[in-house]
mmCIF file of C-alpha atoms and ligand atoms in Angstrom:
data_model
loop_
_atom_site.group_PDB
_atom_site.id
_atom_site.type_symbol
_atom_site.label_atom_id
_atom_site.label_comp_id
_atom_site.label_asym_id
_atom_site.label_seq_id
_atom_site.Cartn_x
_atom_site.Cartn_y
_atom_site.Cartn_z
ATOM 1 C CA UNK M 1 0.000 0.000 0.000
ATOM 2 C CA UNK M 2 1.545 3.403 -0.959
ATOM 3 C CA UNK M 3 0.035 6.099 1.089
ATOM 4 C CA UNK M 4 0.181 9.663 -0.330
ATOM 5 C CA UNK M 5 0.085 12.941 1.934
ATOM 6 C CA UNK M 6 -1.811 16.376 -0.101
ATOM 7 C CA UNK M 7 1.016 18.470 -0.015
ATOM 8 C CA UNK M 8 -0.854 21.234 -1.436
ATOM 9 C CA UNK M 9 -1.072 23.476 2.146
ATOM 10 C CA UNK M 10 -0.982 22.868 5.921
ATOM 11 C CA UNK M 11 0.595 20.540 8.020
ATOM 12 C CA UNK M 12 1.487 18.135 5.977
ATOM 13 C CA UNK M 13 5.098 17.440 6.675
ATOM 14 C CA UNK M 14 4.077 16.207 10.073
ATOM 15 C CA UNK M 15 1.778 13.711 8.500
ATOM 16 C CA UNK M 16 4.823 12.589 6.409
ATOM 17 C CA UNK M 17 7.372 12.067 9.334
ATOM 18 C CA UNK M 18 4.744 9.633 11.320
ATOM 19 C CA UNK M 19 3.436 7.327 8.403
ATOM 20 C CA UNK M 20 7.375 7.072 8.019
ATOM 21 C CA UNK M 21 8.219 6.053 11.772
ATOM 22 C CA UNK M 22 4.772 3.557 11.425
ATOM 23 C CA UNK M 23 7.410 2.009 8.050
ATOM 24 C CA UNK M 24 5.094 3.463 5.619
ATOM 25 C CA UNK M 25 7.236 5.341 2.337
ATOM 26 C CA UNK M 26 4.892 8.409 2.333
ATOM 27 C CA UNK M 27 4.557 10.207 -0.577
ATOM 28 C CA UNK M 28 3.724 13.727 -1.291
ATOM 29 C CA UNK M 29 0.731 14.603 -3.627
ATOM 30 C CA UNK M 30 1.125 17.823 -5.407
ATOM 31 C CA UNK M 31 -0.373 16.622 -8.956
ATOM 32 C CA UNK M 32 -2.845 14.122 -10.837
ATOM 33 C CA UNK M 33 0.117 11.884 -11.895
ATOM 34 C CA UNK M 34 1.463 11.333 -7.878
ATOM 35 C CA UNK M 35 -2.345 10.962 -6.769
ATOM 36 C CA UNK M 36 -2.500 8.357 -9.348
ATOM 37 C CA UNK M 37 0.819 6.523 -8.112
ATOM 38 C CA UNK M 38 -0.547 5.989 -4.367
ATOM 39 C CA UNK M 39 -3.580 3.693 -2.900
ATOM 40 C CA UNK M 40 -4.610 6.193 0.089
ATOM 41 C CA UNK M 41 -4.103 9.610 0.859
ATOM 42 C CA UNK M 42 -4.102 11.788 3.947
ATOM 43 C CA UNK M 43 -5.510 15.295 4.207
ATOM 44 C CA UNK M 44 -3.266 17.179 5.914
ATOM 45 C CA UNK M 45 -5.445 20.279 8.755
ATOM 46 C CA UNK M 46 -4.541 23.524 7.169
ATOM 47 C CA UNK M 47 -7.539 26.224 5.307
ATOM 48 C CA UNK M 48 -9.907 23.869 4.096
ATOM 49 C CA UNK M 49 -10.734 26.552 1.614
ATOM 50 C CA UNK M 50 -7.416 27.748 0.490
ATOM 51 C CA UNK M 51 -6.638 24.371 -0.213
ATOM 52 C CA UNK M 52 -10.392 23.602 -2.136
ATOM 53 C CA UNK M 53 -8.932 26.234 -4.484
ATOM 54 C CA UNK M 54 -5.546 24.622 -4.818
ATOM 55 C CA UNK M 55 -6.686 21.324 -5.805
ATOM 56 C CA UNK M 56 -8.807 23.294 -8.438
ATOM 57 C CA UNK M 57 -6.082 24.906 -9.558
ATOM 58 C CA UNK M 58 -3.701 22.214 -9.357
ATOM 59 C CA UNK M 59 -5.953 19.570 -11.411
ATOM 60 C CA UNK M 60 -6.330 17.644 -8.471
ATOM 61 C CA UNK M 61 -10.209 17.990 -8.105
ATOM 62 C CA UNK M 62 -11.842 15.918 -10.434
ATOM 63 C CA UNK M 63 -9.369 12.811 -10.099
ATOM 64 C CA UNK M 64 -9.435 12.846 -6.092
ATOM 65 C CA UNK M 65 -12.907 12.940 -6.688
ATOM 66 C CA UNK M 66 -13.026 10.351 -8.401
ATOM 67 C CA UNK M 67 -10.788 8.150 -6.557
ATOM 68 C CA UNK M 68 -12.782 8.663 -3.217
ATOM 69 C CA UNK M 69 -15.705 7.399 -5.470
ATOM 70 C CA UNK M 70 -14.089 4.339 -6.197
ATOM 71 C CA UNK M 71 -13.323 4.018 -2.653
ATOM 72 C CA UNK M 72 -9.839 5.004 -2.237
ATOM 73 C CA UNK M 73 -8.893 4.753 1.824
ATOM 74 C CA UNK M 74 -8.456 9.092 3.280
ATOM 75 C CA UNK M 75 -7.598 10.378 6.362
ATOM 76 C CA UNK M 76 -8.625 13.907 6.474
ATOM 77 C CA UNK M 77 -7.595 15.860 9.745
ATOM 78 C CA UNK M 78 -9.128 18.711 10.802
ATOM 79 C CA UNK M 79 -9.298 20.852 7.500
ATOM 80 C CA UNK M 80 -9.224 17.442 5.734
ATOM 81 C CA UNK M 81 -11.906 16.004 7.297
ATOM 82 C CA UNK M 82 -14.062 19.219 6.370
ATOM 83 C CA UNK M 83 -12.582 18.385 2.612
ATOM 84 C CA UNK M 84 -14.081 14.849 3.082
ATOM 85 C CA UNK M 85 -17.259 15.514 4.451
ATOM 86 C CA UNK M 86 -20.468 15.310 2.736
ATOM 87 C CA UNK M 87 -21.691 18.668 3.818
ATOM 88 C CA UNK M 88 -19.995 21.814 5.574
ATOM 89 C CA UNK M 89 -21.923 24.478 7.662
ATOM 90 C CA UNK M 90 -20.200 27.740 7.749
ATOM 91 C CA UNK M 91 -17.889 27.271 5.067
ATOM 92 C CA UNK M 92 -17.109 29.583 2.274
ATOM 93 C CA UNK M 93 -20.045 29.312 -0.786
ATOM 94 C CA UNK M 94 -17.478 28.275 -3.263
ATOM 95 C CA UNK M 95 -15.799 25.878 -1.220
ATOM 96 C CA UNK M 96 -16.203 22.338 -2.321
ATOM 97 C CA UNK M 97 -16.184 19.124 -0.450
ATOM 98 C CA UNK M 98 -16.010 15.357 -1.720
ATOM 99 C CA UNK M 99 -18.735 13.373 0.256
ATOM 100 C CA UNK M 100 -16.550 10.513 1.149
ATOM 101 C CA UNK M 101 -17.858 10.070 4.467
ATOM 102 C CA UNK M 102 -21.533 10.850 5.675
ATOM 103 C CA UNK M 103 -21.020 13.593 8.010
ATOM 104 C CA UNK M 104 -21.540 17.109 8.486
ATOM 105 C CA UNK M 105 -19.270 19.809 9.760
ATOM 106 C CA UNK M 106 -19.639 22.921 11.500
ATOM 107 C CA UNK M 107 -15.889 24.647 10.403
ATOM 108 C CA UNK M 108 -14.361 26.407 13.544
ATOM 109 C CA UNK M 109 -17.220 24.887 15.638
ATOM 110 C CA UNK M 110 -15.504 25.360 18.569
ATOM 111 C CA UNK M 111 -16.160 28.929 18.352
ATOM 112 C CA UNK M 112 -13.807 31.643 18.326
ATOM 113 C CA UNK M 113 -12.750 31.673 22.254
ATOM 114 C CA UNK M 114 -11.467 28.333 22.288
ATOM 115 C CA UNK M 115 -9.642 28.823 18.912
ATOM 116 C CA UNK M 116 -6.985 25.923 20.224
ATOM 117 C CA UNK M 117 -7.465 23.651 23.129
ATOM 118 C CA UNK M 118 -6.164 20.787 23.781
ATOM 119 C CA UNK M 119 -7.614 17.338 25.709
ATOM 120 C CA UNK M 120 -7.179 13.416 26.578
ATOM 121 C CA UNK M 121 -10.238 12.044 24.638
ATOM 122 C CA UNK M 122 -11.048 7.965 25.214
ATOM 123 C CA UNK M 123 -11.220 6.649 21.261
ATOM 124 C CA UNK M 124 -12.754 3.265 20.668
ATOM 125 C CA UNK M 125 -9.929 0.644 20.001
ATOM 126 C CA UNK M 126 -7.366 2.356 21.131
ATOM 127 C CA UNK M 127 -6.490 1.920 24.956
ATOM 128 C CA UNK M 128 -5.360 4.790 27.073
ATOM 129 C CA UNK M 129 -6.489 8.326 26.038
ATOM 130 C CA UNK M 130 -5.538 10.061 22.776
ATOM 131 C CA UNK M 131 -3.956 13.664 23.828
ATOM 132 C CA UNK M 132 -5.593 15.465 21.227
ATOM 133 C CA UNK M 133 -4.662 19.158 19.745
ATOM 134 C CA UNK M 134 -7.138 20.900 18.393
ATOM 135 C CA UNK M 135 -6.996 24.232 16.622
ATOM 136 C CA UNK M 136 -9.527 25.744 14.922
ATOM 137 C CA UNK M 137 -11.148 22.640 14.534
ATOM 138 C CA UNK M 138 -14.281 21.908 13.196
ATOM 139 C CA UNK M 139 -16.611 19.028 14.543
ATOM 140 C CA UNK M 140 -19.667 16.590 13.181
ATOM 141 C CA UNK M 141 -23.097 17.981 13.908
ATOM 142 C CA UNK M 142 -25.229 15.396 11.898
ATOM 143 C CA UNK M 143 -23.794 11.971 10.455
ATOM 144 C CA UNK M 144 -25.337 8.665 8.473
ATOM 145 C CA UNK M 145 -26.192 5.305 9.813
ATOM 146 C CA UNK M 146 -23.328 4.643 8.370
ATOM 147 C CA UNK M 147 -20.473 6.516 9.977
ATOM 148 C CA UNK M 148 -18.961 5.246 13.209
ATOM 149 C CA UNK M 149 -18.181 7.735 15.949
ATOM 150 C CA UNK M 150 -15.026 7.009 17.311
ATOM 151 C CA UNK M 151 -14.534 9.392 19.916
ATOM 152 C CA UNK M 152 -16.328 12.907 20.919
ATOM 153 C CA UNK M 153 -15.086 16.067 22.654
ATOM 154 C CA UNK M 154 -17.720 18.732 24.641
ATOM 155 C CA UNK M 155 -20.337 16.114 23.341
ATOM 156 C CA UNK M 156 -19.888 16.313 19.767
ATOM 157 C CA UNK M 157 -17.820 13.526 17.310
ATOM 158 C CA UNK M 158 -14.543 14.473 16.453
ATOM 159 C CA UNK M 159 -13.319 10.685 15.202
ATOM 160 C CA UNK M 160 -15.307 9.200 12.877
ATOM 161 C CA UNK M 161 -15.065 6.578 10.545
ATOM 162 C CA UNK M 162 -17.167 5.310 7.350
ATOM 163 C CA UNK M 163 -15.507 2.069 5.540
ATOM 164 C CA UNK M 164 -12.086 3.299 4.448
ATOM 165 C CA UNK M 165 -12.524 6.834 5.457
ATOM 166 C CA UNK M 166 -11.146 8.013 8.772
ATOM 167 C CA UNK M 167 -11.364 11.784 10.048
ATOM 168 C CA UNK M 168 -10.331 13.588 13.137
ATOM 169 C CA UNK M 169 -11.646 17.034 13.682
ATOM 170 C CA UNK M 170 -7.922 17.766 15.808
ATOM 171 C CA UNK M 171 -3.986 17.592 14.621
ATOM 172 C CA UNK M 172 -2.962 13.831 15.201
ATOM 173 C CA UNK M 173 0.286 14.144 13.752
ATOM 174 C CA UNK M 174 1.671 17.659 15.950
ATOM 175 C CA UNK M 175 1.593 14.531 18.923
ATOM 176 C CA UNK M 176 4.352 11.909 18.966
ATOM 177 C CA UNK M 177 1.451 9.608 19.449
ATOM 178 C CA UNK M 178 1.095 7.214 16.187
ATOM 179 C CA UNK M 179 -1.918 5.079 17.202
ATOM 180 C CA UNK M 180 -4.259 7.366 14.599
ATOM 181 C CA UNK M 181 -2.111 6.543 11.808
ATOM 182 C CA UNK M 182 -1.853 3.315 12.817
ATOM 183 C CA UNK M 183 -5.142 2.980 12.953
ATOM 184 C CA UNK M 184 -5.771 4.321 9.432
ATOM 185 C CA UNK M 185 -2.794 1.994 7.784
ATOM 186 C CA UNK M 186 -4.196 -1.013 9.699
ATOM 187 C CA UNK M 187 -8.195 -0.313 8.080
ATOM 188 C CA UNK M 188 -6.134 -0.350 4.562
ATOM 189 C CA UNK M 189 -5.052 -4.012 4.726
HETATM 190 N N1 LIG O 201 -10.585 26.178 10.404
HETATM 191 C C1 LIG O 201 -9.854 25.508 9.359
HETATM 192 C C2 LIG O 201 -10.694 25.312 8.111
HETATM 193 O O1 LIG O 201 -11.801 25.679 8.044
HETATM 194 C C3 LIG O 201 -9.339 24.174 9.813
HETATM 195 C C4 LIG O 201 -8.278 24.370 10.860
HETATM 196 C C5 LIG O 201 -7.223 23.303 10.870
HETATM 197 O O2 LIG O 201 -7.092 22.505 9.943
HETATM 198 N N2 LIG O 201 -6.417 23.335 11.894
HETATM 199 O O3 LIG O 201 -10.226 24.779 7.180
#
Protein backbone atom coordinates (compact mmCIF):
# COMPACT_ATOMS: atom_id res chain seq x y z
CA UNK A 1 0.00 0.00 0.00
CA UNK A 2 1.54 3.40 -0.96
CA UNK A 3 0.03 6.10 1.09
CA UNK A 4 0.18 9.66 -0.33
CA UNK A 5 0.09 12.94 1.93
CA UNK A 6 -1.81 16.38 -0.10
CA UNK A 7 1.02 18.47 -0.02
CA UNK A 8 -0.85 21.23 -1.44
CA UNK A 9 -1.07 23.48 2.15
CA UNK A 10 -0.98 22.87 5.92
CA UNK A 11 0.59 20.54 8.02
CA UNK A 12 1.49 18.13 5.98
CA UNK A 13 5.10 17.44 6.67
CA UNK A 14 4.08 16.21 10.07
CA UNK A 15 1.78 13.71 8.50
CA UNK A 16 4.82 12.59 6.41
CA UNK A 17 7.37 12.07 9.33
CA UNK A 18 4.74 9.63 11.32
CA UNK A 19 3.44 7.33 8.40
CA UNK A 20 7.38 7.07 8.02
CA UNK A 21 8.22 6.05 11.77
CA UNK A 22 4.77 3.56 11.42
CA UNK A 23 7.41 2.01 8.05
CA UNK A 24 5.09 3.46 5.62
CA UNK A 25 7.24 5.34 2.34
CA UNK A 26 4.89 8.41 2.33
CA UNK A 27 4.56 10.21 -0.58
CA UNK A 28 3.72 13.73 -1.29
CA UNK A 29 0.73 14.60 -3.63
CA UNK A 30 1.13 17.82 -5.41
CA UNK A 31 -0.37 16.62 -8.96
CA UNK A 32 -2.85 14.12 -10.84
CA UNK A 33 0.12 11.88 -11.90
CA UNK A 34 1.46 11.33 -7.88
CA UNK A 35 -2.34 10.96 -6.77
CA UNK A 36 -2.50 8.36 -9.35
CA UNK A 37 0.82 6.52 -8.11
CA UNK A 38 -0.55 5.99 -4.37
CA UNK A 39 -3.58 3.69 -2.90
CA UNK A 40 -4.61 6.19 0.09
CA UNK A 41 -4.10 9.61 0.86
CA UNK A 42 -4.10 11.79 3.95
CA UNK A 43 -5.51 15.30 4.21
CA UNK A 44 -3.27 17.18 5.91
CA UNK A 45 -5.45 20.28 8.75
CA UNK A 46 -4.54 23.52 7.17
CA UNK A 47 -7.54 26.22 5.31
CA UNK A 48 -9.91 23.87 4.10
CA UNK A 49 -10.73 26.55 1.61
CA UNK A 50 -7.42 27.75 0.49
CA UNK A 51 -6.64 24.37 -0.21
CA UNK A 52 -10.39 23.60 -2.14
CA UNK A 53 -8.93 26.23 -4.48
CA UNK A 54 -5.55 24.62 -4.82
CA UNK A 55 -6.69 21.32 -5.80
CA UNK A 56 -8.81 23.29 -8.44
CA UNK A 57 -6.08 24.91 -9.56
CA UNK A 58 -3.70 22.21 -9.36
CA UNK A 59 -5.95 19.57 -11.41
CA UNK A 60 -6.33 17.64 -8.47
CA UNK A 61 -10.21 17.99 -8.11
CA UNK A 62 -11.84 15.92 -10.43
CA UNK A 63 -9.37 12.81 -10.10
CA UNK A 64 -9.43 12.85 -6.09
CA UNK A 65 -12.91 12.94 -6.69
CA UNK A 66 -13.03 10.35 -8.40
CA UNK A 67 -10.79 8.15 -6.56
CA UNK A 68 -12.78 8.66 -3.22
CA UNK A 69 -15.70 7.40 -5.47
CA UNK A 70 -14.09 4.34 -6.20
CA UNK A 71 -13.32 4.02 -2.65
CA UNK A 72 -9.84 5.00 -2.24
CA UNK A 73 -8.89 4.75 1.82
CA UNK A 74 -8.46 9.09 3.28
CA UNK A 75 -7.60 10.38 6.36
CA UNK A 76 -8.62 13.91 6.47
CA UNK A 77 -7.59 15.86 9.75
CA UNK A 78 -9.13 18.71 10.80
CA UNK A 79 -9.30 20.85 7.50
CA UNK A 80 -9.22 17.44 5.73
CA UNK A 81 -11.91 16.00 7.30
CA UNK A 82 -14.06 19.22 6.37
CA UNK A 83 -12.58 18.39 2.61
CA UNK A 84 -14.08 14.85 3.08
CA UNK A 85 -17.26 15.51 4.45
CA UNK A 86 -20.47 15.31 2.74
CA UNK A 87 -21.69 18.67 3.82
CA UNK A 88 -19.99 21.81 5.57
CA UNK A 89 -21.92 24.48 7.66
CA UNK A 90 -20.20 27.74 7.75
CA UNK A 91 -17.89 27.27 5.07
CA UNK A 92 -17.11 29.58 2.27
CA UNK A 93 -20.04 29.31 -0.79
CA UNK A 94 -17.48 28.27 -3.26
CA UNK A 95 -15.80 25.88 -1.22
CA UNK A 96 -16.20 22.34 -2.32
CA UNK A 97 -16.18 19.12 -0.45
CA UNK A 98 -16.01 15.36 -1.72
CA UNK A 99 -18.73 13.37 0.26
CA UNK A 100 -16.55 10.51 1.15
CA UNK A 101 -17.86 10.07 4.47
CA UNK A 102 -21.53 10.85 5.68
CA UNK A 103 -21.02 13.59 8.01
CA UNK A 104 -21.54 17.11 8.49
CA UNK A 105 -19.27 19.81 9.76
CA UNK A 106 -19.64 22.92 11.50
CA UNK A 107 -15.89 24.65 10.40
CA UNK A 108 -14.36 26.41 13.54
CA UNK A 109 -17.22 24.89 15.64
CA UNK A 110 -15.50 25.36 18.57
CA UNK A 111 -16.16 28.93 18.35
CA UNK A 112 -13.81 31.64 18.33
CA UNK A 113 -12.75 31.67 22.25
CA UNK A 114 -11.47 28.33 22.29
CA UNK A 115 -9.64 28.82 18.91
CA UNK A 116 -6.99 25.92 20.22
CA UNK A 117 -7.46 23.65 23.13
CA UNK A 118 -6.16 20.79 23.78
CA UNK A 119 -7.61 17.34 25.71
CA UNK A 120 -7.18 13.42 26.58
CA UNK A 121 -10.24 12.04 24.64
CA UNK A 122 -11.05 7.97 25.21
CA UNK A 123 -11.22 6.65 21.26
CA UNK A 124 -12.75 3.27 20.67
CA UNK A 125 -9.93 0.64 20.00
CA UNK A 126 -7.37 2.36 21.13
CA UNK A 127 -6.49 1.92 24.96
CA UNK A 128 -5.36 4.79 27.07
CA UNK A 129 -6.49 8.33 26.04
CA UNK A 130 -5.54 10.06 22.78
CA UNK A 131 -3.96 13.66 23.83
CA UNK A 132 -5.59 15.47 21.23
CA UNK A 133 -4.66 19.16 19.75
CA UNK A 134 -7.14 20.90 18.39
CA UNK A 135 -7.00 24.23 16.62
CA UNK A 136 -9.53 25.74 14.92
CA UNK A 137 -11.15 22.64 14.53
CA UNK A 138 -14.28 21.91 13.20
CA UNK A 139 -16.61 19.03 14.54
CA UNK A 140 -19.67 16.59 13.18
CA UNK A 141 -23.10 17.98 13.91
CA UNK A 142 -25.23 15.40 11.90
CA UNK A 143 -23.79 11.97 10.45
CA UNK A 144 -25.34 8.67 8.47
CA UNK A 145 -26.19 5.30 9.81
CA UNK A 146 -23.33 4.64 8.37
CA UNK A 147 -20.47 6.52 9.98
CA UNK A 148 -18.96 5.25 13.21
CA UNK A 149 -18.18 7.73 15.95
CA UNK A 150 -15.03 7.01 17.31
CA UNK A 151 -14.53 9.39 19.92
CA UNK A 152 -16.33 12.91 20.92
CA UNK A 153 -15.09 16.07 22.65
CA UNK A 154 -17.72 18.73 24.64
CA UNK A 155 -20.34 16.11 23.34
CA UNK A 156 -19.89 16.31 19.77
CA UNK A 157 -17.82 13.53 17.31
CA UNK A 158 -14.54 14.47 16.45
CA UNK A 159 -13.32 10.68 15.20
CA UNK A 160 -15.31 9.20 12.88
CA UNK A 161 -15.06 6.58 10.54
CA UNK A 162 -17.17 5.31 7.35
CA UNK A 163 -15.51 2.07 5.54
CA UNK A 164 -12.09 3.30 4.45
CA UNK A 165 -12.52 6.83 5.46
CA UNK A 166 -11.15 8.01 8.77
CA UNK A 167 -11.36 11.78 10.05
CA UNK A 168 -10.33 13.59 13.14
CA UNK A 169 -11.65 17.03 13.68
CA UNK A 170 -7.92 17.77 15.81
CA UNK A 171 -3.99 17.59 14.62
CA UNK A 172 -2.96 13.83 15.20
CA UNK A 173 0.29 14.14 13.75
CA UNK A 174 1.67 17.66 15.95
CA UNK A 175 1.59 14.53 18.92
CA UNK A 176 4.35 11.91 18.97
CA UNK A 177 1.45 9.61 19.45
CA UNK A 178 1.10 7.21 16.19
CA UNK A 179 -1.92 5.08 17.20
CA UNK A 180 -4.26 7.37 14.60
CA UNK A 181 -2.11 6.54 11.81
CA UNK A 182 -1.85 3.32 12.82
CA UNK A 183 -5.14 2.98 12.95
CA UNK A 184 -5.77 4.32 9.43
CA UNK A 185 -2.79 1.99 7.78
CA UNK A 186 -4.20 -1.01 9.70
CA UNK A 187 -8.19 -0.31 8.08
CA UNK A 188 -6.13 -0.35 4.56
CA UNK A 189 -5.05 -4.01 4.73
N1 LIG B 1 -10.58 26.18 10.40
C1 LIG B 1 -9.85 25.51 9.36
C2 LIG B 1 -10.69 25.31 8.11
O1 LIG B 1 -11.80 25.68 8.04
C3 LIG B 1 -9.34 24.17 9.81
C4 LIG B 1 -8.28 24.37 10.86
C5 LIG B 1 -7.22 23.30 10.87
O2 LIG B 1 -7.09 22.50 9.94
N2 LIG B 1 -6.42 23.33 11.89
O3 LIG B 1 -10.23 24.78 7.18
Amino acid sequence: MKVGVLALQGAFARHVDALRALGSPAQLVRTPIQLDDVDALVIPGGESTTMSKLLASSGLAQPLAERLADGMGAFGTCAGMILLAREVLDGRADQSSYAAIDVTVRRNAFGRQVDSFEADLDVVGLGAPFHAIFIRAPFVEDLGPGVEVLASAEGHPVVCRQGPVLVAAFHPELTPDRRLHQMFLDQLH
